[in-house]
CSV table of C-alpha atoms and ligand atoms in Angstrom, one decimal:
chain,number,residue,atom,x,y,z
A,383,UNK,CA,-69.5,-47.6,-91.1
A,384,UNK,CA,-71.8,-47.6,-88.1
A,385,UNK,CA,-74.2,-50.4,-86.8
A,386,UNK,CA,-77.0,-48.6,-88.5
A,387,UNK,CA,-75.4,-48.6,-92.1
A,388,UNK,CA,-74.6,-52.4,-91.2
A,389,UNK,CA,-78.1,-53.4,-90.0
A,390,UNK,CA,-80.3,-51.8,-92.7
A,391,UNK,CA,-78.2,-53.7,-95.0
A,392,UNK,CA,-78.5,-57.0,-93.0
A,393,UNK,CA,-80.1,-59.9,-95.1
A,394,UNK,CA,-82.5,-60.3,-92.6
A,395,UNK,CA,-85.2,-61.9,-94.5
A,396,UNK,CA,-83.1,-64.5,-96.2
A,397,UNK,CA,-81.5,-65.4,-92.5
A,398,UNK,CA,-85.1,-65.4,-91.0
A,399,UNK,CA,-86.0,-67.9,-93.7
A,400,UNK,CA,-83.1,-70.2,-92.8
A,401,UNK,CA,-83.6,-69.6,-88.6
A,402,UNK,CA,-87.3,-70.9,-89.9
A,403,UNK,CA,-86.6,-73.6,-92.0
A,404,UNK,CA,-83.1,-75.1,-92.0
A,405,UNK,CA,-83.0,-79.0,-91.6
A,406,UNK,CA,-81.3,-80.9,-89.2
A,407,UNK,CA,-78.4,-81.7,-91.6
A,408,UNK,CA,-78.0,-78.1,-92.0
A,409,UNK,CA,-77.8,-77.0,-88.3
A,410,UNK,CA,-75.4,-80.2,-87.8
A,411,UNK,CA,-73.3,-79.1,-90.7
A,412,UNK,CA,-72.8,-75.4,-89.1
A,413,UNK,CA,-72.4,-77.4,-85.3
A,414,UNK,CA,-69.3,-78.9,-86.9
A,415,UNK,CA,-67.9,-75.7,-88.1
A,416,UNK,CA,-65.2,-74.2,-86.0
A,417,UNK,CA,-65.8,-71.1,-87.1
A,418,UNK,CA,-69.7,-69.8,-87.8
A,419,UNK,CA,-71.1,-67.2,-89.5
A,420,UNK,CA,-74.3,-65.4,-89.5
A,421,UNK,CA,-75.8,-68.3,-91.8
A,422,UNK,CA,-74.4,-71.0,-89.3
A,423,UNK,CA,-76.0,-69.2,-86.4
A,424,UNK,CA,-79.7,-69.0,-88.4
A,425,UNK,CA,-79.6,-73.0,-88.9
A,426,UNK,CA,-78.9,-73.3,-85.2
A,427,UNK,CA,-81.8,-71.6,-83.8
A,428,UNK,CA,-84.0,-73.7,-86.3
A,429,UNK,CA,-86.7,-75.4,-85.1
A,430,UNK,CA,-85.3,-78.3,-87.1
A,431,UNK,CA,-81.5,-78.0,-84.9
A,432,UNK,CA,-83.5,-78.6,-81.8
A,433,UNK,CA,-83.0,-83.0,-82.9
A,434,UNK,CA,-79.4,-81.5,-81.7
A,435,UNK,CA,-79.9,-79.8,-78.9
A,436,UNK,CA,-77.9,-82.5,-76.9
A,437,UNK,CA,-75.0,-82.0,-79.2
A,438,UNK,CA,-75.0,-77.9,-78.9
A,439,UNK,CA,-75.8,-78.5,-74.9
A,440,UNK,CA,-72.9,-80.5,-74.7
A,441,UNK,CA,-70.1,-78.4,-76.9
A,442,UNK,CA,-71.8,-75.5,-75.3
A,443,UNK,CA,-70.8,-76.3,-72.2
A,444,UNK,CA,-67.3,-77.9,-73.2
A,445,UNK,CA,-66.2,-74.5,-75.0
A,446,UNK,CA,-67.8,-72.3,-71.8
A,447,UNK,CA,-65.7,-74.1,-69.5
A,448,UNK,CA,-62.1,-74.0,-71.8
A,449,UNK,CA,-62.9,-70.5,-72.2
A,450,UNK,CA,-63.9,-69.3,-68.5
A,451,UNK,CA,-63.7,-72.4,-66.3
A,452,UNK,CA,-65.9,-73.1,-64.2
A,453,UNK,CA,-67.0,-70.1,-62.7
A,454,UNK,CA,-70.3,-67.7,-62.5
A,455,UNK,CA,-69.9,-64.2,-61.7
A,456,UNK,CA,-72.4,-62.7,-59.8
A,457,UNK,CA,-73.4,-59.3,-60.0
A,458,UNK,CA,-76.6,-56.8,-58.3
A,459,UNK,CA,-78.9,-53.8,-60.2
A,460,UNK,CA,-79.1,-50.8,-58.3
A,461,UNK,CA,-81.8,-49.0,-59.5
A,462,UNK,CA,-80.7,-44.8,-59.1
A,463,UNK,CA,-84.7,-43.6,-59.8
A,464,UNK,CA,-87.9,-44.6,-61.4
A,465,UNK,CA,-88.6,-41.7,-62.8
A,466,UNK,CA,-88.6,-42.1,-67.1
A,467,UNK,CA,-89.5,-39.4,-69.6
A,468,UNK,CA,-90.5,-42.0,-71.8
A,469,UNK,CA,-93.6,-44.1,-72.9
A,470,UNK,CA,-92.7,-47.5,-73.7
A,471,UNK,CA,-95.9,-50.1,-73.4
A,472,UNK,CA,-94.0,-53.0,-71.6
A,473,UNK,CA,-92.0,-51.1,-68.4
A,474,UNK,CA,-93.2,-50.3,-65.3
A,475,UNK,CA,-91.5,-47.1,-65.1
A,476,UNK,CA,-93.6,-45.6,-68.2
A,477,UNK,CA,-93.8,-41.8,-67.6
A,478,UNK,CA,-97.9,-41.9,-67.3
A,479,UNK,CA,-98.1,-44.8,-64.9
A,480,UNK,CA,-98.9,-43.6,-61.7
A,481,UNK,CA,-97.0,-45.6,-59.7
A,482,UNK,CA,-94.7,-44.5,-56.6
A,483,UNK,CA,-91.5,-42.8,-58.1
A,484,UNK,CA,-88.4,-42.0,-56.5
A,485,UNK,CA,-84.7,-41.3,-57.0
A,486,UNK,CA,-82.2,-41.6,-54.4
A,487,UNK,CA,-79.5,-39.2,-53.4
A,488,UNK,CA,-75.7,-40.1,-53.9
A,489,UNK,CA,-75.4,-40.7,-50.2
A,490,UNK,CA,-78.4,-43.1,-50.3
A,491,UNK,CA,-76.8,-44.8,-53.5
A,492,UNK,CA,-73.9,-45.4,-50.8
A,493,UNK,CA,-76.0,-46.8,-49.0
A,494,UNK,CA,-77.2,-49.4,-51.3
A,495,UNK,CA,-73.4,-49.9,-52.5
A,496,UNK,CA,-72.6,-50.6,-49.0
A,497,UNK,CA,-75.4,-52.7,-48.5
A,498,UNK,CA,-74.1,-55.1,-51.4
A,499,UNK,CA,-71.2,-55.0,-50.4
A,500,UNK,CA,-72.3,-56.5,-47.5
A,501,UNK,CA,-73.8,-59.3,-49.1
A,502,UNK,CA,-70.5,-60.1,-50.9
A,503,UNK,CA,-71.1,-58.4,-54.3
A,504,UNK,CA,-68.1,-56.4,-56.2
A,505,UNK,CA,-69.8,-55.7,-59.5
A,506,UNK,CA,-72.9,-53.7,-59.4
A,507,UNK,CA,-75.4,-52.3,-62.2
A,508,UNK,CA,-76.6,-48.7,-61.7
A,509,UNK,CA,-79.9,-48.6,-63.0
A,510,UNK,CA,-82.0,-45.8,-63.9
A,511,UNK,CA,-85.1,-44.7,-66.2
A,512,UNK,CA,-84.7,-41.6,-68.3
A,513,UNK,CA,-85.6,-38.2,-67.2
A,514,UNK,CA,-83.7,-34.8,-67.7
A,515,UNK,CA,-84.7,-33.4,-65.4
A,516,UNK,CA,-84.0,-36.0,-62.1
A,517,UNK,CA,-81.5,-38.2,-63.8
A,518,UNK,CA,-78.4,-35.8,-65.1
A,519,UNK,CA,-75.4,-36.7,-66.5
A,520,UNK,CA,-74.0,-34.9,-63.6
A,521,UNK,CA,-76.1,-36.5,-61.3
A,522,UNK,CA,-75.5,-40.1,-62.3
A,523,UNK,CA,-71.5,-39.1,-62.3
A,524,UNK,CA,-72.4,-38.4,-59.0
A,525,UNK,CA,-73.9,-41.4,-58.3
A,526,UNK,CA,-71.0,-43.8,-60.0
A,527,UNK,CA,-68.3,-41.4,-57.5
A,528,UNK,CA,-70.9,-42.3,-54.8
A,529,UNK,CA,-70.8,-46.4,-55.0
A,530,UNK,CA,-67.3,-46.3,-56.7
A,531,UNK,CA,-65.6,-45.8,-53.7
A,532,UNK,CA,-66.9,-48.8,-52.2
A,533,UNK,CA,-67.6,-51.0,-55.1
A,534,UNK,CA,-64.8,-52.1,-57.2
A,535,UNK,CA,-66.5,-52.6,-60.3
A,536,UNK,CA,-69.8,-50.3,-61.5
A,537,UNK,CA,-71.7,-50.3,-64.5
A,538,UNK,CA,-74.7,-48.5,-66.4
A,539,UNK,CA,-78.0,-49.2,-67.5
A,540,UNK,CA,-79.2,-45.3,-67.9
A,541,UNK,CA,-81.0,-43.7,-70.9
A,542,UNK,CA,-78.6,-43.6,-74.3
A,543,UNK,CA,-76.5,-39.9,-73.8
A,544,UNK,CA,-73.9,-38.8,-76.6
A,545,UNK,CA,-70.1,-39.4,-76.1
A,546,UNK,CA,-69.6,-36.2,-74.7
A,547,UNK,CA,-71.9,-36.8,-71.5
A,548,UNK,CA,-70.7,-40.6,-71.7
A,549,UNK,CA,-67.1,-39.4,-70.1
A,550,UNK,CA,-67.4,-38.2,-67.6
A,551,UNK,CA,-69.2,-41.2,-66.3
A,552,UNK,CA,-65.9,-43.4,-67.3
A,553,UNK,CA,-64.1,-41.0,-65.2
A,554,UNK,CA,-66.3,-41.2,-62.1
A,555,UNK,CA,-65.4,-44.9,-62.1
A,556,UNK,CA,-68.1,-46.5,-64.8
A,557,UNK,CA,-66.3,-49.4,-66.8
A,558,UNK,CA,-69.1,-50.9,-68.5
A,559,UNK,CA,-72.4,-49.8,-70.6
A,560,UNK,CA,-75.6,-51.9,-71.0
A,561,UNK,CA,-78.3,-50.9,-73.4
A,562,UNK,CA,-80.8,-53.0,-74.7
A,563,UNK,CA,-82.3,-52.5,-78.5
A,564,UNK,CA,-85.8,-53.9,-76.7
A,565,UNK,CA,-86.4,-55.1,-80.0
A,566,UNK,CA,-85.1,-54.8,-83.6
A,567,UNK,CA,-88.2,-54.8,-85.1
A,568,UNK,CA,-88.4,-50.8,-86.5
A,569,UNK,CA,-92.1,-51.1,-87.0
A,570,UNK,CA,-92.7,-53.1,-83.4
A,571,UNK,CA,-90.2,-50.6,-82.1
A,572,UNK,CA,-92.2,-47.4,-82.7
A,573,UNK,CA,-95.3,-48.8,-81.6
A,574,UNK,CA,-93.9,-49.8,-78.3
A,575,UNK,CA,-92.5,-46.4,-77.8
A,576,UNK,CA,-95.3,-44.3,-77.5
A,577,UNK,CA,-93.4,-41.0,-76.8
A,578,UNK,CA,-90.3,-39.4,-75.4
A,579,UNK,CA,-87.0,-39.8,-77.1
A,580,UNK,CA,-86.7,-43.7,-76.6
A,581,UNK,CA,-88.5,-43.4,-80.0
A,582,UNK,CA,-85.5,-42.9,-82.0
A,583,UNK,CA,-84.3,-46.2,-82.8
A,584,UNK,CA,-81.3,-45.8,-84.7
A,585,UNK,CA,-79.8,-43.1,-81.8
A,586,UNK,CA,-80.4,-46.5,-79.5
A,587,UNK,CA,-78.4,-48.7,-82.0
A,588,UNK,CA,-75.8,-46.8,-82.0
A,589,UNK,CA,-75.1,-46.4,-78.7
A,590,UNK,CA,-73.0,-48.9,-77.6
A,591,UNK,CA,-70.6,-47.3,-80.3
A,592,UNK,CA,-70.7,-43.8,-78.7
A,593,UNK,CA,-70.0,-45.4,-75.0
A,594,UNK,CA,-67.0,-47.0,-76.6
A,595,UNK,CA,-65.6,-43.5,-78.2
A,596,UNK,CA,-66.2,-42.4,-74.4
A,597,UNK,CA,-64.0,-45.0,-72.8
A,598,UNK,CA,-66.3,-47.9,-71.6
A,599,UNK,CA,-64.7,-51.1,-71.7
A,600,UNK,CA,-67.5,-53.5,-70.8
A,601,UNK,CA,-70.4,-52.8,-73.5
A,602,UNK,CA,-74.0,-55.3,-73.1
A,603,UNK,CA,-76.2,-55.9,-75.4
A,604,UNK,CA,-79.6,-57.9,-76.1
A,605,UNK,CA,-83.2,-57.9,-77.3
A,606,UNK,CA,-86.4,-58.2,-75.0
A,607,UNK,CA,-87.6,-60.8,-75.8
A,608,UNK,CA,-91.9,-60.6,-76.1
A,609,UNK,CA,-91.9,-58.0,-78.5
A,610,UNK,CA,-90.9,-59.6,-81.9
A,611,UNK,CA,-90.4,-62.8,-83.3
A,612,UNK,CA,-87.2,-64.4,-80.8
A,613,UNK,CA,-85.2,-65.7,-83.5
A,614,UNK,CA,-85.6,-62.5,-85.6
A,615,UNK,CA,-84.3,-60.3,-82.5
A,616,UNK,CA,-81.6,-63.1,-82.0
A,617,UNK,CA,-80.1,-62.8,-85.3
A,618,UNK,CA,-80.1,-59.3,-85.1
A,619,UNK,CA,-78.3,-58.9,-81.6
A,620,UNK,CA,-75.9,-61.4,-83.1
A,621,UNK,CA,-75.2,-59.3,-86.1
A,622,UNK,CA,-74.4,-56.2,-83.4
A,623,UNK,CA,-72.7,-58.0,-81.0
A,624,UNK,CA,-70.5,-59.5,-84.2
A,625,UNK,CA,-69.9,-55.5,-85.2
A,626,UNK,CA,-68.6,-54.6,-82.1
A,627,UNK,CA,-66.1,-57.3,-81.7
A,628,UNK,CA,-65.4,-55.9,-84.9
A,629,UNK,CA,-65.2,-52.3,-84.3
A,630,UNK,CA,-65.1,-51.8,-80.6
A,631,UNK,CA,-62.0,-54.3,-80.3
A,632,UNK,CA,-60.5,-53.4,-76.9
A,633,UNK,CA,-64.3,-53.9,-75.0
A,634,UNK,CA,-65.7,-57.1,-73.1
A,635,UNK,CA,-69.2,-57.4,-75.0
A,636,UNK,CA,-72.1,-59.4,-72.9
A,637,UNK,CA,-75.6,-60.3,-74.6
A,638,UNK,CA,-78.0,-60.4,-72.1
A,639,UNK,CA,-81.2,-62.6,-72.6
A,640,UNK,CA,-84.0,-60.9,-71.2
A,641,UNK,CA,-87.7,-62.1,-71.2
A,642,UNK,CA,-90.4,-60.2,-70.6
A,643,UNK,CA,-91.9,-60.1,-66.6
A,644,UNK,CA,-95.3,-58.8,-65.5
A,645,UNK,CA,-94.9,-55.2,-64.6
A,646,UNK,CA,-97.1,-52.0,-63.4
A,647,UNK,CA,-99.6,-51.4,-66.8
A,648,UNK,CA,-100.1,-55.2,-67.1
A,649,UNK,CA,-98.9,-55.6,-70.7
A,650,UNK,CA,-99.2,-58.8,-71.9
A,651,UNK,CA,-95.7,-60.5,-74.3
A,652,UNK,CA,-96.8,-60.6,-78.1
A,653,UNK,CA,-94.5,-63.5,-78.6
A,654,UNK,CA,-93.4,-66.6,-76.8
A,655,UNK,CA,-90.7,-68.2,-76.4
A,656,UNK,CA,-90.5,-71.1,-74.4
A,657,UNK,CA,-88.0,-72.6,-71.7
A,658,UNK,CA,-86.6,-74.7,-74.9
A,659,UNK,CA,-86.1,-71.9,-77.2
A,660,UNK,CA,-83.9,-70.4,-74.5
A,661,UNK,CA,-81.7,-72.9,-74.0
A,662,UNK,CA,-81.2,-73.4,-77.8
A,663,UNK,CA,-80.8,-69.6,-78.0
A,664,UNK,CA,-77.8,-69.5,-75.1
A,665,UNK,CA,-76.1,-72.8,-77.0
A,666,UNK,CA,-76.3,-70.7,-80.1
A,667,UNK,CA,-75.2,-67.9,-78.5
A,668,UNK,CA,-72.3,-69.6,-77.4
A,669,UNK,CA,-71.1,-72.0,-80.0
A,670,UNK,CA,-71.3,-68.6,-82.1
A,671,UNK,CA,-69.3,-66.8,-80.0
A,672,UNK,CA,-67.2,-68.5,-77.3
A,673,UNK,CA,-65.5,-65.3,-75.6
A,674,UNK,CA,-68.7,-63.4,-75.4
A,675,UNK,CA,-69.9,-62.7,-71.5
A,676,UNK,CA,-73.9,-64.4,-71.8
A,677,UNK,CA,-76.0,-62.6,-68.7
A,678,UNK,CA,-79.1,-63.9,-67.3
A,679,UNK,CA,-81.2,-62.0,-64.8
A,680,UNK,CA,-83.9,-63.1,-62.1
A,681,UNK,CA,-86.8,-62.6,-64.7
A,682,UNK,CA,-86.1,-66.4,-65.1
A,683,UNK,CA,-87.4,-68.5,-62.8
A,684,UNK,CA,-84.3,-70.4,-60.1
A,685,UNK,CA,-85.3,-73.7,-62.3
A,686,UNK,CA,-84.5,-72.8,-65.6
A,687,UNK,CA,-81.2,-70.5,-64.2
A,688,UNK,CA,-79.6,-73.4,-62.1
A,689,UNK,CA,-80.3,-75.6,-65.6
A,690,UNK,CA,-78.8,-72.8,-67.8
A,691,UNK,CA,-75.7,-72.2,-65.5
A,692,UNK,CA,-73.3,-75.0,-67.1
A,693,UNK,CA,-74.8,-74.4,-70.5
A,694,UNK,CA,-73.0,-70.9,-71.2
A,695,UNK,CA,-73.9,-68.5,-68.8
A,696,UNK,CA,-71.2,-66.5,-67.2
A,697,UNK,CA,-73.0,-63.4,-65.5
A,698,UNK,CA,-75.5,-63.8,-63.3
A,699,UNK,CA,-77.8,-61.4,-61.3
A,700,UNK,CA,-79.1,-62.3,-58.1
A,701,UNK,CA,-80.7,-61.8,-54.8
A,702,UNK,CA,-82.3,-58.7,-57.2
A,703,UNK,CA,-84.6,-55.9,-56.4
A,704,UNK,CA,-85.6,-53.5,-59.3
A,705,UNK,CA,-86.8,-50.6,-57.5
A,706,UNK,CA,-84.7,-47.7,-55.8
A,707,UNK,CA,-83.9,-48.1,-52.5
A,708,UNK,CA,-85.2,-51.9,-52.9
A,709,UNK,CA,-81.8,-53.2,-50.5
A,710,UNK,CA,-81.9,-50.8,-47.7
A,711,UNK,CA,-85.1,-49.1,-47.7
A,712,UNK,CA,-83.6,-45.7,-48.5
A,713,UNK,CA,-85.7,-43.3,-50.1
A,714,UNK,CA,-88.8,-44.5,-48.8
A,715,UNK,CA,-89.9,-41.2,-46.9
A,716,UNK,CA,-89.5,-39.3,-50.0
A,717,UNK,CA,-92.1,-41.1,-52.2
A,718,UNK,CA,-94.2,-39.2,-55.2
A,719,UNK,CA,-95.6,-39.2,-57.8
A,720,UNK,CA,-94.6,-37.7,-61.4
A,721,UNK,CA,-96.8,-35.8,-63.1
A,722,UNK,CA,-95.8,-33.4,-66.4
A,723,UNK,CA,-91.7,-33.4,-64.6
A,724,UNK,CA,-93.7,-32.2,-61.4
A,725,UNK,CA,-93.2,-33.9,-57.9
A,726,UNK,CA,-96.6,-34.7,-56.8
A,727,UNK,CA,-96.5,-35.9,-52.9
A,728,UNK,CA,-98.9,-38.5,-51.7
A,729,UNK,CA,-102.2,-37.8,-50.7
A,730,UNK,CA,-103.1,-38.5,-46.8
A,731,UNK,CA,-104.9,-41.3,-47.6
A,732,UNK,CA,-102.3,-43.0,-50.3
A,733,UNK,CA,-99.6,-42.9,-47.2
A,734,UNK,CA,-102.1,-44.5,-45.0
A,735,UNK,CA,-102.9,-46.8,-47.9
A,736,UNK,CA,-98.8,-47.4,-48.4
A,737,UNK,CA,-98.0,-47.9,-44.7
A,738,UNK,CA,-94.8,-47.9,-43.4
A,739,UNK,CA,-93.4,-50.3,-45.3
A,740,UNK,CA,-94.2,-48.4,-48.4
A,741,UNK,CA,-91.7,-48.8,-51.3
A,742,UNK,CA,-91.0,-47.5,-54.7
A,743,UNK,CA,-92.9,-49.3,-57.7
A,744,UNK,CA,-90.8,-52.0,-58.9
A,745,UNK,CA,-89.6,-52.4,-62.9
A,746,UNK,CA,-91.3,-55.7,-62.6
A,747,UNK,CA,-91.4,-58.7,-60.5
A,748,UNK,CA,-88.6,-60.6,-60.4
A,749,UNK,CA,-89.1,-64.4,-60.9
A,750,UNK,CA,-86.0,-66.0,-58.6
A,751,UNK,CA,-86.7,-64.5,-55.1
A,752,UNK,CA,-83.5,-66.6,-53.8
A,753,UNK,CA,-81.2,-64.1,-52.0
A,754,UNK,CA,-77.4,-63.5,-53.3
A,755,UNK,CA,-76.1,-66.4,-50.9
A,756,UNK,CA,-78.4,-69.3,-52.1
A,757,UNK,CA,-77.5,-68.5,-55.3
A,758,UNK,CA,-74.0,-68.9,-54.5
A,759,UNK,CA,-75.0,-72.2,-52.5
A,760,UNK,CA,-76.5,-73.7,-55.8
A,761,UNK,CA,-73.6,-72.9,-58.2
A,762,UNK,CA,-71.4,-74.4,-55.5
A,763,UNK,CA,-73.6,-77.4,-55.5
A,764,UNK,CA,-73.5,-78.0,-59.1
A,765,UNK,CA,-69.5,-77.9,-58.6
A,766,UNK,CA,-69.0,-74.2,-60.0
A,767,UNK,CA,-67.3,-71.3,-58.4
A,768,UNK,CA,-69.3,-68.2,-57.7
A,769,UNK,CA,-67.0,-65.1,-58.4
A,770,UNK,CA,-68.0,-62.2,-57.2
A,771,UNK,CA,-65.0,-59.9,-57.5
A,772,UNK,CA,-64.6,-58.1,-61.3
A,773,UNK,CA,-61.6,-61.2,-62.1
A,774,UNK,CA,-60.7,-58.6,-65.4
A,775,UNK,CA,-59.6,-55.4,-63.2
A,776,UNK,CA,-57.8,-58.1,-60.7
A,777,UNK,CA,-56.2,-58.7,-64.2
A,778,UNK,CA,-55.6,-55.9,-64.9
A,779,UNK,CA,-53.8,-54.7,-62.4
B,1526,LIG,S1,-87.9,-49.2,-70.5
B,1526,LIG,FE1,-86.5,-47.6,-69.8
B,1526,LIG,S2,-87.0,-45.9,-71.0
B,1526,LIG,FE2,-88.8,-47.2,-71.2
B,1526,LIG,S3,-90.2,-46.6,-69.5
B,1526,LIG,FE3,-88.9,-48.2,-68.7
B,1526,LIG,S4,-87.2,-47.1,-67.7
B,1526,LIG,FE4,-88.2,-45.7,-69.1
């Protein structure tokens, strides 16, 4: 059975009602549990488990450490092109915001690679925004042969493909998949996605399925959270990422725990969650699942990330940029804009505008400008380890 049969049959209302309502004594009978289910996970995003939020802090941290010492791994995005086919209300990229689009060519995706490389980083994130047309499967196995030969350990954030375009990405060198539901909502869903074939939500849901029939080994998950109510979209990614421990046995899964950043558009969260909620989500996250990889980006503030470190956070972006050719600059002379799938150069005056130091719009603004070192510097400080190599190939082999 897929994730779709699974989620349309998910008691969702009955563990909404719980994740709204469940009493303290509840959420400290599931904290006890060594085991938790669905249920258990519900009472501890309660509003009524935050009286325990020490407690779940403190055996969050306890089982994070036995689990995967005292380490962070560090990894970059490399964002491939800004171009998108699709509508969706929140993202910069959307195809009719005109904005400054680009997409670099393997050798400048080397580049980049080498660039991060520089910095220290061995685990990289190839980003890119849907588009037929400039972002092919053959041009994105292109890219992964490209920064594979530098970098030891590259993954993908591109738009959901069917298992048959998914391999050859695996053989370029791709060893793990990220795709994000956005949100779980169905009905929030389509109206965020305005058009273009992000619309089809169940296709999305099953993807991380299809990248595991392809080969991928590292699979990530997670909601955006903004869209929907956060413990809703919690309990749902929960549910998946439960499935494909199930299913998908011989993969790594990560949850990442976006929030929702200002971007090009200006569109405005419809829910909040707060600084609180997050920590109680990642304790949750973890007492529920203590081998799962939990990822946190620079859309959070260095505050809140340096607080969250210890708490069950194992992956960590930093020293980010979220637009192509943001490390090195390259791309920069071939700047457009999109209009229909057409190239549309600048106008005189636009350049002028631009300047020289003219860049590609940006997915949106990153919250911790520290660089990749500093970073490093503060989970030293706190007495962790900053990893930077993939520690699961060195494994491996
Ligand atoms: S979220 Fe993804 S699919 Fe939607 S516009 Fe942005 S890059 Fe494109």
């Amino acid at each position: 059975m897929s994730f779709v049969a699974e989620f349309n049959a998910l008691p969702l209302g009955t563990l909404l009602e719980r994740a709204c309502a469940a009493s303290p004594a509840a959420a400290e009978g599931s904290l006890g549990r060594s085991h938790l289910a669905l249920a258990d996970f519900a009472n501890l995003i309660a509003p009524g488990a935050t009286a325990l939020l020490e407690s779940m802090s403190q055996r969050s941290r306890a089982l994070t450490q036995q689990r995967f010492g005292k380490v962070i791994r560090l990894f970059a995005p490399l964002y491939l092109s800004n171009e998108c086919i699709n509508n969706c209300r929140y993202c910069g990229f959307s195809r009719d915001n005109p904005i400054l689009r680009v997409t670099l060519t393997p050798s400048e995706v080397r580049r980049e690679t080498e660039a991060l490389l520089q910095e220290g980083f061995r685990n990289i994130l190839l980003v890119a925004g849907e588009h037929p047309k400039f972002v092919s499967a053959s041009y994105l196995a292109e890219c992964v042969r490209a920064a594979h030969e530098v970098m030891p350990s590259c993954s993908l954030e591109v738009g959901p493909m069917p298992v048959d375009e998914y391999r050859p990405l695996v053989e370029a060198g791709a060893d793990g998949l990220v795709v994000y539901q956005e949100t779980y909502d169905r009905r929030v869903y389509d109206d965020m996605h305005t058009s273009g074939p992000k619309k089809n939500f169940d296709w999305r849901l099953e993807t991380p399925e299809r990248a595991y029939a392809a080969g991928f080994r590292r699979l990530g998950i997670g909601a955006l959270y903004g869209l929907a109510d956060w413990r809703s979209e919690a309990i749902c990614v929960a549910a998946q990422a439960q499935y494909l421990l199930r299913v998908c046995w011989k993969a790594q899964v990560t949850i990442s725990l976006p929030r929702l950043r200002p971007c090009a558009g200006e569109f405005q969260p419809l829910t909040h969650m707060t600084d609180r909620d997050m920590v109680q989500l990642v304790c949750a996250f973890r007492l529920m699942f203590p081998d799962i990889g939990l990822v946190l980006s620079t859309r959070e503030p260095a505050r809140l990330r340096d607080g969250l470190m210890p708490l069950g956070i194992t992956l960590m972006s930093a020293g980010s940029h979220t637009e192509p050719g943001g490390y090195t600059g390259a791309g920069n002379e071939n700047l457009h804009h999109t209009r229909k799938g057409r190239i549309v150069e600048l106008e005189p005056d636009e350049l002028a505008k631009a300047g020289p130091a003219a860049r590609a719009t940006e997915q949106f603004n990153i919250a911790d400008s520290r660089s990749a070192s500093e970073v490093a510097g503060q989970i030293r400080r706190i007495g962790y380890e900053p990893v930077w190599k993939d520690w699961d190939q060195a494994l491996a082999s």
